[in-house]
Each structure stands twice: as C-alpha cells, then as structure tokens.
Coordinates of C-alpha atoms and ligand atoms in Angstrom, one line a residue:
X1 CA -82.2 -118.5 84.5
X2 CA -83.6 -122.0 85.2
X3 CA -87.3 -122.5 84.8
X4 CA -88.9 -125.4 86.7
X5 CA -92.2 -127.2 86.6
X6 CA -94.9 -126.0 89.0
X7 CA -96.4 -129.1 90.5
X8 CA -98.5 -129.3 93.7
X9 CA -97.6 -125.8 94.5
X10 CA -93.8 -126.5 94.3
X11 CA -91.1 -125.7 91.7
X12 CA -89.4 -128.9 90.7
X13 CA -86.9 -130.1 88.2
X14 CA -88.0 -132.6 85.5
X15 CA -87.7 -136.2 86.6
X16 CA -85.4 -137.2 83.7
X17 CA -83.3 -134.1 84.0
X18 CA -83.8 -133.1 80.4
X19 CA -83.5 -129.4 79.6
X20 CA -83.9 -127.2 76.6
X21 CA -82.6 -123.7 75.8
X22 CA -84.7 -120.6 76.2
X23 CA -83.9 -117.8 73.8
X24 CA -84.2 -114.0 74.1
X25 CA -85.2 -113.2 70.5
X26 CA -84.3 -109.5 70.7
X27 CA -80.6 -110.5 70.9
X28 CA -80.8 -114.0 69.5
X29 CA -79.1 -115.5 72.6
X30 CA -79.9 -118.3 75.0
X31 CA -80.7 -116.8 78.4
X32 CA -82.0 -119.8 80.3
X33 CA -83.1 -123.4 80.4
X34 CA -86.5 -125.0 80.7
X35 CA -87.5 -128.6 81.5
X36 CA -88.4 -130.8 78.6
X37 CA -90.9 -132.7 80.7
X38 CA -91.7 -136.3 79.9
X39 CA -94.8 -138.4 80.5
X40 CA -93.5 -139.1 84.0
X41 CA -93.6 -135.4 84.9
X42 CA -97.1 -135.1 83.3
X43 CA -98.2 -138.1 85.4
X44 CA -96.9 -136.4 88.5
X45 CA -98.8 -133.2 87.6
X46 CA -101.9 -135.2 87.0
X47 CA -101.7 -136.9 90.4
X48 CA -101.4 -133.6 92.1
X49 CA -104.4 -132.3 90.2
X50 CA -106.5 -135.4 90.8
X51 CA -105.8 -135.2 94.5
X52 CA -106.8 -131.5 94.7
X53 CA -110.0 -132.0 92.7
X54 CA -112.5 -133.2 95.3
X55 CA -111.8 -130.3 97.6
X56 CA -111.5 -127.6 94.9
X57 CA -114.6 -128.7 93.0
X58 CA -116.5 -128.4 96.3
X59 CA -115.1 -125.1 97.2
X60 CA -117.8 -122.4 97.3
X61 CA -118.1 -120.1 94.3
X62 CA -117.5 -117.1 96.6
X63 CA -114.2 -118.6 97.7
X64 CA -113.0 -119.6 94.2
X65 CA -113.9 -116.2 93.1
X66 CA -112.0 -114.5 95.9
X67 CA -108.8 -116.5 95.0
X68 CA -109.1 -115.7 91.3
X69 CA -109.6 -112.0 92.1
X70 CA -106.4 -112.2 94.3
X71 CA -104.5 -113.7 91.3
X72 CA -105.8 -110.9 89.1
X73 CA -104.7 -108.3 91.6
X74 CA -101.2 -109.7 92.0
X75 CA -100.8 -109.8 88.2
X76 CA -101.6 -106.1 88.1
X77 CA -99.2 -105.4 91.0
X78 CA -96.4 -107.1 89.1
X79 CA -97.2 -105.5 85.8
X80 CA -93.7 -104.1 85.2
X81 CA -91.9 -107.4 86.0
X82 CA -94.3 -109.5 84.0
X83 CA -94.2 -107.1 81.0
X84 CA -90.4 -107.1 81.1
X85 CA -90.3 -110.9 81.2
X86 CA -92.8 -111.1 78.3
X87 CA -90.8 -108.7 76.1
X88 CA -87.6 -110.5 76.8
X89 CA -89.0 -113.9 76.2
X90 CA -91.1 -113.1 73.1
X91 CA -89.5 -110.0 71.4
X92 CA -92.7 -108.0 71.6
X93 CA -92.4 -104.3 72.4
X94 CA -92.4 -103.7 76.2
X95 CA -95.0 -101.0 75.7
X96 CA -97.4 -103.5 74.1
X97 CA -96.8 -106.1 76.9
X98 CA -97.6 -103.3 79.4
X99 CA -100.6 -102.0 77.6
X100 CA -102.2 -105.2 76.4
X101 CA -100.7 -108.6 77.4
X102 CA -100.4 -108.3 81.1
X103 CA -103.5 -106.2 81.8
X104 CA -105.4 -108.7 79.8
X105 CA -104.0 -111.6 81.8
X106 CA -105.3 -109.9 84.9
X107 CA -108.7 -109.2 83.3
X108 CA -109.0 -112.9 82.4
X109 CA -108.8 -113.9 86.0
X110 CA -111.0 -111.0 87.1
X111 CA -113.6 -111.7 84.4
X112 CA -114.0 -115.4 85.3
X113 CA -113.9 -114.7 89.0
X114 CA -117.0 -112.7 88.5
X115 CA -118.5 -114.9 85.7
X116 CA -118.6 -118.0 87.8
X117 CA -120.7 -116.3 90.4
X118 CA -123.3 -115.5 87.7
X119 CA -123.2 -118.9 85.9
X120 CA -126.5 -120.7 85.9
X121 CA -128.1 -123.7 84.2
X122 CA -131.4 -124.5 82.6
X123 CA -134.6 -126.2 83.8
X124 CA -137.3 -127.7 81.6
X125 CA -140.7 -128.5 82.8
X126 CA -142.3 -131.4 80.8
X127 CA -145.9 -130.2 80.9
X128 CA -148.5 -132.9 80.9
X129 CA -146.2 -135.6 82.3
X130 CA -145.7 -134.1 85.7
X131 CA -141.9 -134.0 85.2
X132 CA -139.2 -131.5 85.8
X133 CA -135.8 -131.6 84.2
X134 CA -132.9 -129.5 85.5
X135 CA -129.3 -129.4 84.2
X136 CA -126.5 -130.0 86.6
X137 CA -123.3 -128.4 85.4
X138 CA -120.5 -130.2 87.1
X139 CA -116.7 -129.6 87.0
X140 CA -115.1 -132.1 84.6
X141 CA -112.1 -133.2 86.7
X142 CA -108.5 -132.8 85.5
X143 CA -108.2 -130.8 82.2
X144 CA -105.3 -130.0 80.0
X145 CA -104.6 -126.5 78.7
X146 CA -102.0 -125.9 76.0
X147 CA -101.1 -122.5 74.7
X148 CA -98.9 -120.8 71.9
X149 CA -96.1 -118.3 72.0
X150 CA -97.6 -115.2 70.4
X151 CA -99.6 -113.8 73.4
X152 CA -98.0 -116.0 76.1
X153 CA -99.6 -115.0 79.4
X154 CA -102.7 -113.5 77.8
X155 CA -103.7 -116.8 76.1
X156 CA -102.4 -119.1 78.9
X157 CA -104.6 -117.3 81.5
X158 CA -107.6 -117.2 79.0
X159 CA -107.7 -121.0 79.5
X160 CA -106.6 -121.6 83.0
X161 CA -108.9 -118.9 84.6
X162 CA -112.2 -120.4 83.3
X163 CA -110.9 -124.0 83.9
X164 CA -110.2 -123.4 87.6
X165 CA -113.2 -121.0 88.1
X166 CA -115.4 -123.9 87.0
X167 CA -113.9 -126.1 89.7
X168 CA -111.5 -128.2 87.6
X169 CA -107.9 -128.9 88.3
X170 CA -105.4 -128.2 85.5
X171 CA -102.3 -129.6 83.9
X172 CA -101.1 -126.8 81.7
X173 CA -98.3 -126.3 79.2
X174 CA -97.2 -122.9 77.8
X175 CA -95.3 -122.8 74.6
X176 CA -91.7 -123.9 75.0
X177 CA -90.7 -120.8 73.0
X178 CA -92.1 -118.4 75.6
X179 CA -92.3 -120.2 79.0
X180 CA -91.3 -117.4 81.3
X181 CA -94.5 -115.6 82.3
X182 CA -96.3 -118.9 82.9
X183 CA -93.4 -119.8 85.2
X184 CA -93.9 -116.6 87.1
X185 CA -97.6 -117.2 87.5
X186 CA -96.9 -120.2 89.7
X187 CA -95.5 -118.0 92.4
X188 CA -98.4 -115.6 92.1
X189 CA -100.9 -118.4 92.5
X190 CA -99.2 -119.5 95.7
X191 CA -99.2 -116.0 97.1
X192 CA -102.9 -115.6 96.1
X193 CA -103.9 -118.7 98.1
X194 CA -104.7 -121.1 95.3
X195 CA -104.6 -124.5 96.9
X196 CA -101.8 -126.8 96.0
X197 CA -102.4 -129.0 92.9
X198 CA -105.3 -126.9 91.5
X199 CA -103.0 -125.6 88.8
X200 CA -99.9 -127.5 87.6
X201 CA -97.6 -126.2 84.9
X202 CA -95.3 -128.5 83.0
X203 CA -92.8 -127.1 80.5
X204 CA -91.4 -128.7 77.4
X205 CA -91.7 -129.4 73.7
X206 CA -95.0 -130.1 72.1
X207 CA -93.9 -133.5 70.9
X208 CA -92.9 -134.7 74.3
X209 CA -94.7 -132.8 77.1
X210 CA -97.7 -131.7 75.0
X211 CA -98.1 -135.2 73.5
X212 CA -98.0 -136.7 77.1
X213 CA -100.9 -134.3 78.1
X214 CA -103.1 -135.1 75.2
X215 CA -102.4 -138.9 75.5
X216 CA -103.0 -139.0 79.2
X217 CA -105.9 -141.4 79.6
X218 CA -107.5 -139.5 82.6
X219 CA -107.2 -136.0 81.4
X220 CA -110.7 -135.5 80.3
X221 CA -110.7 -132.3 78.3
X222 CA -108.1 -130.4 76.2
X223 CA -108.3 -126.7 75.5
X224 CA -105.7 -125.9 72.9
X225 CA -104.6 -122.8 71.0
X226 CA -102.0 -123.0 68.3
X227 CA -101.4 -124.0 64.7
X228 CA -104.0 -125.8 62.6
X229 CA -101.6 -128.8 61.9
X230 CA -101.1 -129.3 65.6
X231 CA -104.8 -129.0 66.2
X232 CA -105.5 -131.7 63.6
X233 CA -102.9 -133.9 65.3
X234 CA -104.5 -133.3 68.7
X235 CA -107.9 -134.1 67.4
X236 CA -106.7 -137.4 65.9
X237 CA -105.1 -138.4 69.2
X238 CA -107.8 -137.2 71.6
X239 CA -111.0 -137.9 69.7
X240 CA -110.8 -141.7 69.9
X241 CA -110.4 -141.2 73.7
X242 CA -113.6 -139.1 73.7
X243 CA -111.9 -136.2 75.3
X244 CA -113.8 -132.9 75.2
X245 CA -111.9 -130.6 72.8
X246 CA -111.7 -126.9 72.2
X247 CA -109.4 -126.0 69.3
X248 CA -108.4 -122.4 68.6
X249 CA -106.3 -122.5 65.5
X250 CA -104.7 -120.5 62.7
X251 CA -106.2 -117.7 60.6
X252 CA -105.8 -115.9 57.3
X253 CA -108.2 -113.0 57.9
X254 CA -109.6 -110.7 55.3
X255 CA -109.6 -106.9 55.9
X256 CA -112.2 -105.5 53.5
X257 CA -112.1 -101.8 52.9
X258 CA -114.9 -100.0 51.1
X259 CA -114.7 -96.5 49.7
X260 CA -117.4 -95.2 52.0
X261 CA -115.4 -96.0 55.2
X262 CA -114.2 -93.5 57.8
X263 CA -110.9 -93.3 55.9
X264 CA -108.6 -91.9 58.6
X265 CA -109.8 -94.3 61.3
X266 CA -109.5 -97.2 58.8
X267 CA -105.9 -96.3 57.9
X268 CA -104.6 -96.0 61.4
X269 CA -106.4 -99.2 62.4
X270 CA -105.2 -101.1 59.4
X271 CA -101.6 -100.4 60.2
X272 CA -102.3 -101.9 63.6
X273 CA -104.3 -104.9 62.4
X274 CA -101.5 -105.6 60.0
X275 CA -98.4 -105.3 62.2
X276 CA -99.3 -105.3 65.9
X277 CA -97.2 -107.8 67.8
X278 CA -95.1 -108.1 64.6
X279 CA -98.2 -109.5 62.8
X280 CA -98.1 -112.5 65.1
X281 CA -101.7 -112.3 66.2
X282 CA -104.1 -114.9 64.9
X283 CA -106.6 -112.1 64.4
X284 CA -104.3 -109.8 62.2
X285 CA -105.9 -108.9 58.9
X286 CA -103.3 -110.3 56.6
X287 CA -105.3 -110.1 53.4
X288 CA -106.2 -106.5 52.6
X289 CA -108.9 -106.0 49.9
X290 CA -109.5 -102.4 48.9
X291 CA -112.4 -101.1 46.7
X292 CA -110.9 -100.1 43.4
X293 CA -111.9 -96.4 43.5
X294 CA -109.7 -95.8 46.6
X295 CA -107.0 -98.4 45.9
X296 CA -104.2 -96.1 44.7
X297 CA -104.9 -93.5 47.5
X298 CA -104.9 -96.3 50.1
X299 CA -101.7 -97.8 48.7
X300 CA -99.8 -94.5 48.9
X301 CA -101.1 -93.6 52.4
X302 CA -100.6 -97.1 53.8
X303 CA -97.0 -97.4 52.6
X304 CA -96.3 -93.9 54.0
X305 CA -97.7 -94.8 57.5
X306 CA -96.0 -98.2 57.6
X307 CA -92.7 -96.6 56.7
X308 CA -93.0 -94.5 59.9
X309 CA -93.1 -97.6 62.1
X310 CA -90.0 -98.0 64.0
X311 CA -88.5 -101.5 64.1
X312 CA -86.3 -101.9 67.1
X313 CA -85.4 -103.3 70.5
X314 CA -88.5 -104.3 72.5
X315 CA -87.2 -102.1 75.3
X316 CA -87.1 -98.8 73.5
X317 CA -90.2 -96.7 74.3
X318 CA -90.6 -95.6 70.7
X319 CA -90.4 -99.1 69.1
X320 CA -93.5 -100.1 67.2
X321 CA -92.3 -103.4 65.8
X322 CA -90.1 -105.7 67.9
X323 CA -88.3 -108.9 67.2
X324 CA -89.9 -112.0 65.7
X325 CA -90.2 -114.8 68.2
X326 CA -87.5 -117.1 67.0
X327 CA -84.9 -117.7 64.3
X328 CA -86.9 -120.6 62.9
X329 CA -90.0 -118.4 62.7
X330 CA -88.1 -115.6 61.1
X331 CA -86.8 -118.0 58.4
X332 CA -90.4 -119.2 57.8
X333 CA -91.7 -115.7 57.3
X334 CA -88.8 -114.8 55.0
X335 CA -89.5 -117.9 52.9
X336 CA -92.9 -116.4 52.0
X337 CA -91.3 -113.1 51.1
X338 CA -88.8 -115.0 48.9
X339 CA -91.6 -116.5 46.8
X340 CA -93.6 -113.3 46.4
X341 CA -92.5 -112.6 42.9
X342 CA -93.0 -116.2 41.6
X343 CA -96.4 -116.1 43.1
X344 CA -97.3 -113.0 41.0
X345 CA -96.7 -110.6 43.9
X346 CA -94.8 -107.3 44.1
X347 CA -93.1 -106.2 47.3
X348 CA -94.2 -102.5 47.6
X349 CA -92.7 -102.0 51.0
X350 CA -90.2 -103.8 53.3
X351 CA -89.1 -107.4 52.8
X352 CA -85.7 -107.1 54.4
X353 CA -84.2 -108.1 57.7
X354 CA -83.1 -105.3 59.9
X355 CA -80.0 -105.0 62.0
X356 CA -80.7 -103.1 65.2
X357 CA -77.8 -101.4 66.9
X358 CA -76.6 -103.3 70.0
X359 CA -79.1 -106.0 69.2
X360 CA -77.4 -107.2 66.0
X361 CA -78.3 -110.9 66.4
X362 CA -82.0 -110.3 67.1
X363 CA -84.7 -111.5 64.7
X364 CA -85.9 -108.2 63.2
X365 CA -87.8 -107.9 59.9
X366 CA -89.2 -104.8 58.2
X367 CA -93.0 -104.6 58.1
X368 CA -93.7 -105.9 54.6
X369 CA -96.5 -105.1 52.1
X370 CA -97.0 -107.3 49.0
X371 CA -99.3 -106.4 46.2
X372 CA -100.9 -109.5 44.8
X373 CA -103.0 -110.0 41.7
X374 CA -104.9 -113.1 42.8
X375 CA -106.4 -114.5 46.0
X376 CA -105.2 -117.9 44.9
X377 CA -101.5 -117.3 45.6
X378 CA -99.8 -119.0 48.5
X379 CA -99.3 -115.6 50.1
X380 CA -103.1 -115.3 50.4
X381 CA -103.9 -118.9 51.2
X382 CA -101.3 -119.9 53.8
X383 CA -100.9 -118.4 57.3
X384 CA -97.6 -116.5 57.4
X385 CA -98.1 -115.2 61.0
X386 CA -95.5 -112.4 60.7
X387 CA -95.2 -108.8 59.7
X388 CA -96.3 -109.4 56.1
X389 CA -99.6 -108.4 54.5
X390 CA -100.9 -108.6 51.0
X391 CA -103.2 -106.2 49.3
X392 CA -105.3 -106.2 46.1
X393 CA -108.2 -104.2 44.7
X394 CA -111.8 -105.4 44.2
X395 CA -114.7 -104.1 42.1
X396 CA -117.9 -105.5 43.6
X397 CA -119.3 -106.8 46.9
X398 CA -119.9 -110.2 45.4
X399 CA -116.3 -110.4 44.2
X400 CA -114.7 -109.5 47.6
X401 CA -117.1 -111.7 49.5
X402 CA -116.1 -114.6 47.3
X403 CA -112.4 -113.9 47.9
X404 CA -112.8 -113.4 51.6
X405 CA -114.4 -116.8 52.0
X406 CA -112.2 -118.6 49.5
X407 CA -109.6 -119.8 52.0
X408 CA -109.4 -122.8 54.3
X409 CA -109.4 -120.6 57.4
X410 CA -112.3 -118.8 59.1
X411 CA -111.2 -117.0 62.2
X412 CA -112.1 -113.3 61.9
X413 CA -112.8 -110.6 59.3
X414 CA -112.7 -106.8 59.4
X415 CA -115.1 -104.8 57.4
X416 CA -114.8 -101.0 56.7
X417 CA -118.0 -99.4 55.5
X418 CA -120.7 -97.0 56.6
X419 CA -123.4 -98.9 54.7
X420 CA -125.8 -100.7 57.1
X421 CA -127.2 -103.1 54.6
X422 CA -123.8 -104.2 53.5
X423 CA -122.7 -104.5 57.1
X424 CA -125.6 -106.9 57.8
X425 CA -125.2 -108.9 54.6
X426 CA -121.5 -109.4 55.0
X427 CA -121.8 -110.2 58.7
X428 CA -124.2 -113.0 57.8
X429 CA -122.2 -114.3 54.8
X430 CA -118.6 -114.1 56.0
X431 CA -117.4 -117.6 57.0
X432 CA -115.7 -116.6 60.2
X433 CA -116.2 -116.7 64.0
X434 CA -115.7 -113.0 64.5
X435 CA -116.6 -110.0 62.4
X436 CA -115.3 -106.5 63.3
X437 CA -117.0 -103.6 61.6
X438 CA -115.1 -100.3 61.6
X439 CA -112.8 -101.5 64.4
X440 CA -110.3 -104.3 65.1
X441 CA -109.4 -106.3 68.2
X442 CA -112.1 -104.7 70.2
X443 CA -112.7 -107.4 72.7
X444 CA -115.6 -107.8 75.1
X445 CA -114.8 -110.9 77.2
X446 CA -118.4 -112.0 77.4
X447 CA -118.6 -112.7 73.6
X448 CA -118.0 -116.1 72.0
X449 CA -114.4 -116.3 70.6
X450 CA -113.3 -118.8 68.0
X451 CA -113.2 -119.8 64.4
X452 CA -114.9 -121.8 61.6
X453 CA -113.4 -124.2 59.1
X454 CA -109.6 -124.8 59.7
X455 CA -109.6 -122.1 62.3
X456 CA -111.0 -124.4 64.9
X457 CA -113.8 -126.1 66.8
X458 CA -115.7 -124.7 69.7
X459 CA -115.7 -121.3 71.3
X460 CA -113.9 -119.7 74.2
X461 CA -115.0 -116.6 76.1
X462 CA -117.7 -115.7 78.5
X463 CA -120.3 -118.4 79.3
X464 CA -119.0 -120.5 76.4
X465 CA -115.8 -121.2 78.3
X466 CA -117.6 -122.1 81.4
X467 CA -119.9 -124.4 79.4
X468 CA -116.8 -126.1 77.9
X469 CA -115.2 -126.6 81.3
X470 CA -118.3 -128.2 82.8
X471 CA -120.2 -131.4 82.1
X472 CA -124.0 -130.9 81.7
X473 CA -126.1 -133.6 83.2
X474 CA -129.9 -133.6 82.9
X475 CA -131.9 -134.8 85.9
X476 CA -135.5 -135.7 85.2
X477 CA -137.9 -136.0 88.2
X478 CA -141.5 -137.2 87.8
X479 CA -143.9 -136.5 90.6
X480 CA -147.5 -137.5 91.4
Ligands
NAD1 P1 -98.0 -124.7 67.7 O1 -99.2 -125.4 67.2 O2 -96.7 -125.0 67.1 O3 -97.9 -124.8 69.3 C1 -98.9 -124.5 70.2 C2 -98.7 -125.3 71.5 O4 -99.0 -126.6 71.2 C3 -97.3 -125.2 72.1 O5 -97.4 -125.2 73.5 C4 -96.7 -126.5 71.6 O6 -95.7 -126.9 72.4 C5 -97.9 -127.4 71.6 N1 -97.8 -128.6 70.8 C6 -97.1 -128.8 69.7 N2 -97.2 -130.1 69.3 C7 -98.0 -130.7 70.2 C8 -98.4 -132.1 70.3 N3 -98.1 -133.0 69.5 N4 -99.2 -132.4 71.3 C9 -99.6 -131.4 72.2 N5 -99.2 -130.1 72.2 C10 -98.4 -129.8 71.2 O7 -98.4 -123.1 67.5 P2 -97.5 -121.9 67.8 O8 -96.5 -121.8 66.7 O9 -97.0 -121.9 69.2 O10 -98.5 -120.7 67.6 C11 -98.9 -120.1 66.4 C12 -100.2 -120.6 65.9 O11 -101.2 -120.4 66.9 C13 -100.6 -119.8 64.7 O12 -101.2 -120.8 63.8 C14 -101.8 -119.0 65.2 O13 -102.7 -118.6 64.3 C15 -102.3 -119.8 66.3 N6 -103.1 -119.0 67.2 C16 -104.5 -119.2 67.2 C17 -105.2 -118.4 68.1 C18 -106.7 -118.5 68.2 O14 -107.3 -118.1 69.1 N7 -107.4 -119.1 67.2 C19 -104.6 -117.5 69.0 C20 -103.2 -117.4 69.0 C21 -102.5 -118.2 68.1

C-alpha cells in the first residue's frame, strides 16, 4: 500500500523518491510506504495552494459551506472503510473508530460548514468624533496544519475544516505514524468538489516535512497539535517569522474525585477517562486523586472494573483496549512502569505486555494502575500518554487543588462532586483550559478548546478557530 502526496488535487510521488515504512501496530508489521517529503514537495504544495487562494477566498460562503457539507457526507458514507483504515493504522479498537473518530471527522466539516455562514465581525462607533470602525475578517492566505497520531482523522479535520471554511488554502501534514486516513480524505475532497489546490497533503517525518512547513517563508499561520517539546521547537522557529501560531500540546490531567460524587457514574467514566484509546488521548485523566474517606472502596472497585477490560486485536468487537501506536511508544510507556517503584509507586494492576493470539507481534500492554505517595514523582509530573494512571488519596480541598495545579501542564481537569460551591471554586482556580464536572470528554464543538501553561497557546473550536484562521483589520471611517 503506497501512500502519495495530495497536491493540486492529484496524488503524486515525492520529488526525491524518499519513502518511509508505515506500520500496522496490531501485528507489528510494515504494511505500506509513505513519502518522506522534502522542502521541494512542500514548495510544490505551497504553489498549488497559493494559486488556488484568490478564487477560493472569494468563493461565496454558501458555496464553501456546500462543499464542506459534501465532504462531511462522504466521510459518513465511507464510515466503515475509514474506521477500518484508522484501526489498522493506529491500533485503536475498530468499535471506537466507528463510534468516535470517523463520525467526529464528519462533524468537524459539518460544524464549520455551518459556522462560517454565521460568522460575523464587530463594529465600533466612535461617538463624538463622527467615526465608525468596522472589523474586516479576511482569509489569511496559505496556512499550515500539522497533526498527531492519537486521533488521526479527528484532529486532522479539526484543523483543515475551519482553515478552508475561512477561505484559506492549506498545506497539511498528518503524523507519519498514522497517515492513512488523511491520504483517503484527498479522494473524498475531489469527489466532494473541493477545487484543486485548496487542500494539499504532504506526508513525511516531522524533522523533514514538518520542518519544511514551519520554515516556509510564505506560510503565514501554523496550527499544530502534538507534543510540548515539538510545540516549543515550532514556536522558536515560527515566532521570529511572525507567523500566527496555535499550539495544542501535551497534558497531565487531574481527575479529582470527592466522596459526595455520583459514585457509579464516576466509576464507569473514570475507567473510560483513564484507558480510552489506550490512554492515548491528550484529555485522559492520568492523575487520579480520591478523597480519603472513599479511597479504599474506589481502589477495590476501580481495579475490579479495569480487570474486566479486554485487551486485544482492534478488530474484535469485544476489545476495549487495542494496540499502542508503535514499538517506540510502547517502549516509552514501559519505561515509566519500570521506574514506578523507585519513584515510590506501587503497581496495583497491570504493568505487563500482553501477547494476543494471532497478533503476537502487536504492541499490547495491560491497562496499568500505579498507586503513588506524592504528586512530585515523575509518574505524576511527566506525560506518559499510554494506558497508565496513578492514584493517590487526599484529605482537603486545598491540598488537592494544590496538587492538581502543581504540574507544568494545564490542559483539562475532571471534577467529581455534587457540591455547587466547590464546583464553582474549583472551576475558577484550576489552571486548565477545560474543566469537566461529573462528566468527561463531553464535547460541544462551539466551545473554546485548548490549554494553559505547557499545554499550549491559543484556542481551537467554534468561533475561536474561525478567528484564528482570519486576519482582523479595523477600518475607521470619519464622516461630516
Ligand atoms: P509529536 O509532537 O511528536 O508530533 C506531532 C506532529 O508534529 C507530527 O505530525 C510530527 O510529524 C510533527 N512534527 C514533529 N517534529 C516537527 C518539526 N520539527 N516541525 C514540524 N512538525 C513536526 O506528537 P505525537 O507523538 O504525534 O502526538 C502525541 C502528543 O500530542 C502528546 O503530547 C499529546 O498530548 C499531544 N496531543 C495534544 C492534543 C491537544 O489538543 N492539546 C491533542 C492530541 C494530542
């Protein structure tokens, strides 16, 4: 299976004929090749985008919206094929790809197809000086979109849909670890009537292809989702070129459980917020803090429920936990389990690799629960991004708030309580971009999405994304 770049509506091989292997993590085998595109390929993609921009940015909102809705519909029509491709490329359960990843990719296009028809800008009358200001919100030009491997099509479309809805043309790069569904979206865009050059997809490593996108002098904005170290590198490169930047980075999210919570709902949701997508969601609650009075009960019940999760091939319908995305990532996650004891932790469940029948070389790991005694250990301070959570008890609100915030990340937090005052006080004081109270991963696409501190800069979602992908210009008119 050879993946090609999608440039100017056509599928083409990389100019320098460099290729890299694409793995199926559920069996640990190479199943295809993808381009490792160089700056020449990125330049070609840029040229196509630049050429398409004048027409696309002047296409009526109704027409842009219609094309985006077509793309959304075609994604839904191809649900099975796309979900299969995602499960094979990423290792995630097929059931999850069918229920979440692919429907959400379709919703991203549908949402921004509608949002762009409702987008408006401000006017300010300068009373007393006979002046009127209005804000023009214009398309930026050619923008770069770079996405990670954990929710491949879901996050790729979360960027390209608002970018093109706002009239920009795009040079996009999916993760080299999971390129397949981004490749398939090219064909869908052609079928849906997206004009040539509006979306261009170049494949390859971050250090070659990604680097060429962020360094390109004429790509005016970069929307990036990925690791914090990569985000810092992108900021160092792009900031002196004064590119507009949106950085959605890593997380180490607290899951704070008070004794007054709806216990059964909390327990079921906490299993999900810990291990959904093999724990490879930036929003997973990887640090679980439990009020002391229910700690032992929670520990027993949580272990029992997690033990019921079936680790297995992504393609079995009863699989809850699939394969990790790559051998390198599996080794990274295992390296944290290996230091659990020297960090003062105790593995109370899991910790071992699993051999799945007929899928022996796949990257399977037991969901793992580690009891820790301090929030200062590496297991609580560093992003593991796998099926590993820590848990520890707390006594007071002040103590748990301090621990929740005492980390370099600030993406999301989950709070379990029925107490309204506590809900409000924690919501105000938690240093995160998203607080879920008595729920997790409930997403309304109109809401701002993003993190504080080392979890990023800027917000995606709803009007925030349309604001990012447009340049505001104030026009001041004085009259007599
Ligand atoms: P990564 O940073 O390694 O890679 C992300 C993307 O950046 C890939 O496409 C990669 O090829 C590219 N890249 C790497 N080096 C680059 C460079 N020098 N220039 C330009 N592009 C470059 O991240 P990953 O391992 O793919 O994804 C996991 C990380 O993503 C985790 O830290 C996770 O928390 C984070 N994440 C964050 C969010 C969020 O919304 N905040 C969502 C999902 C994942």
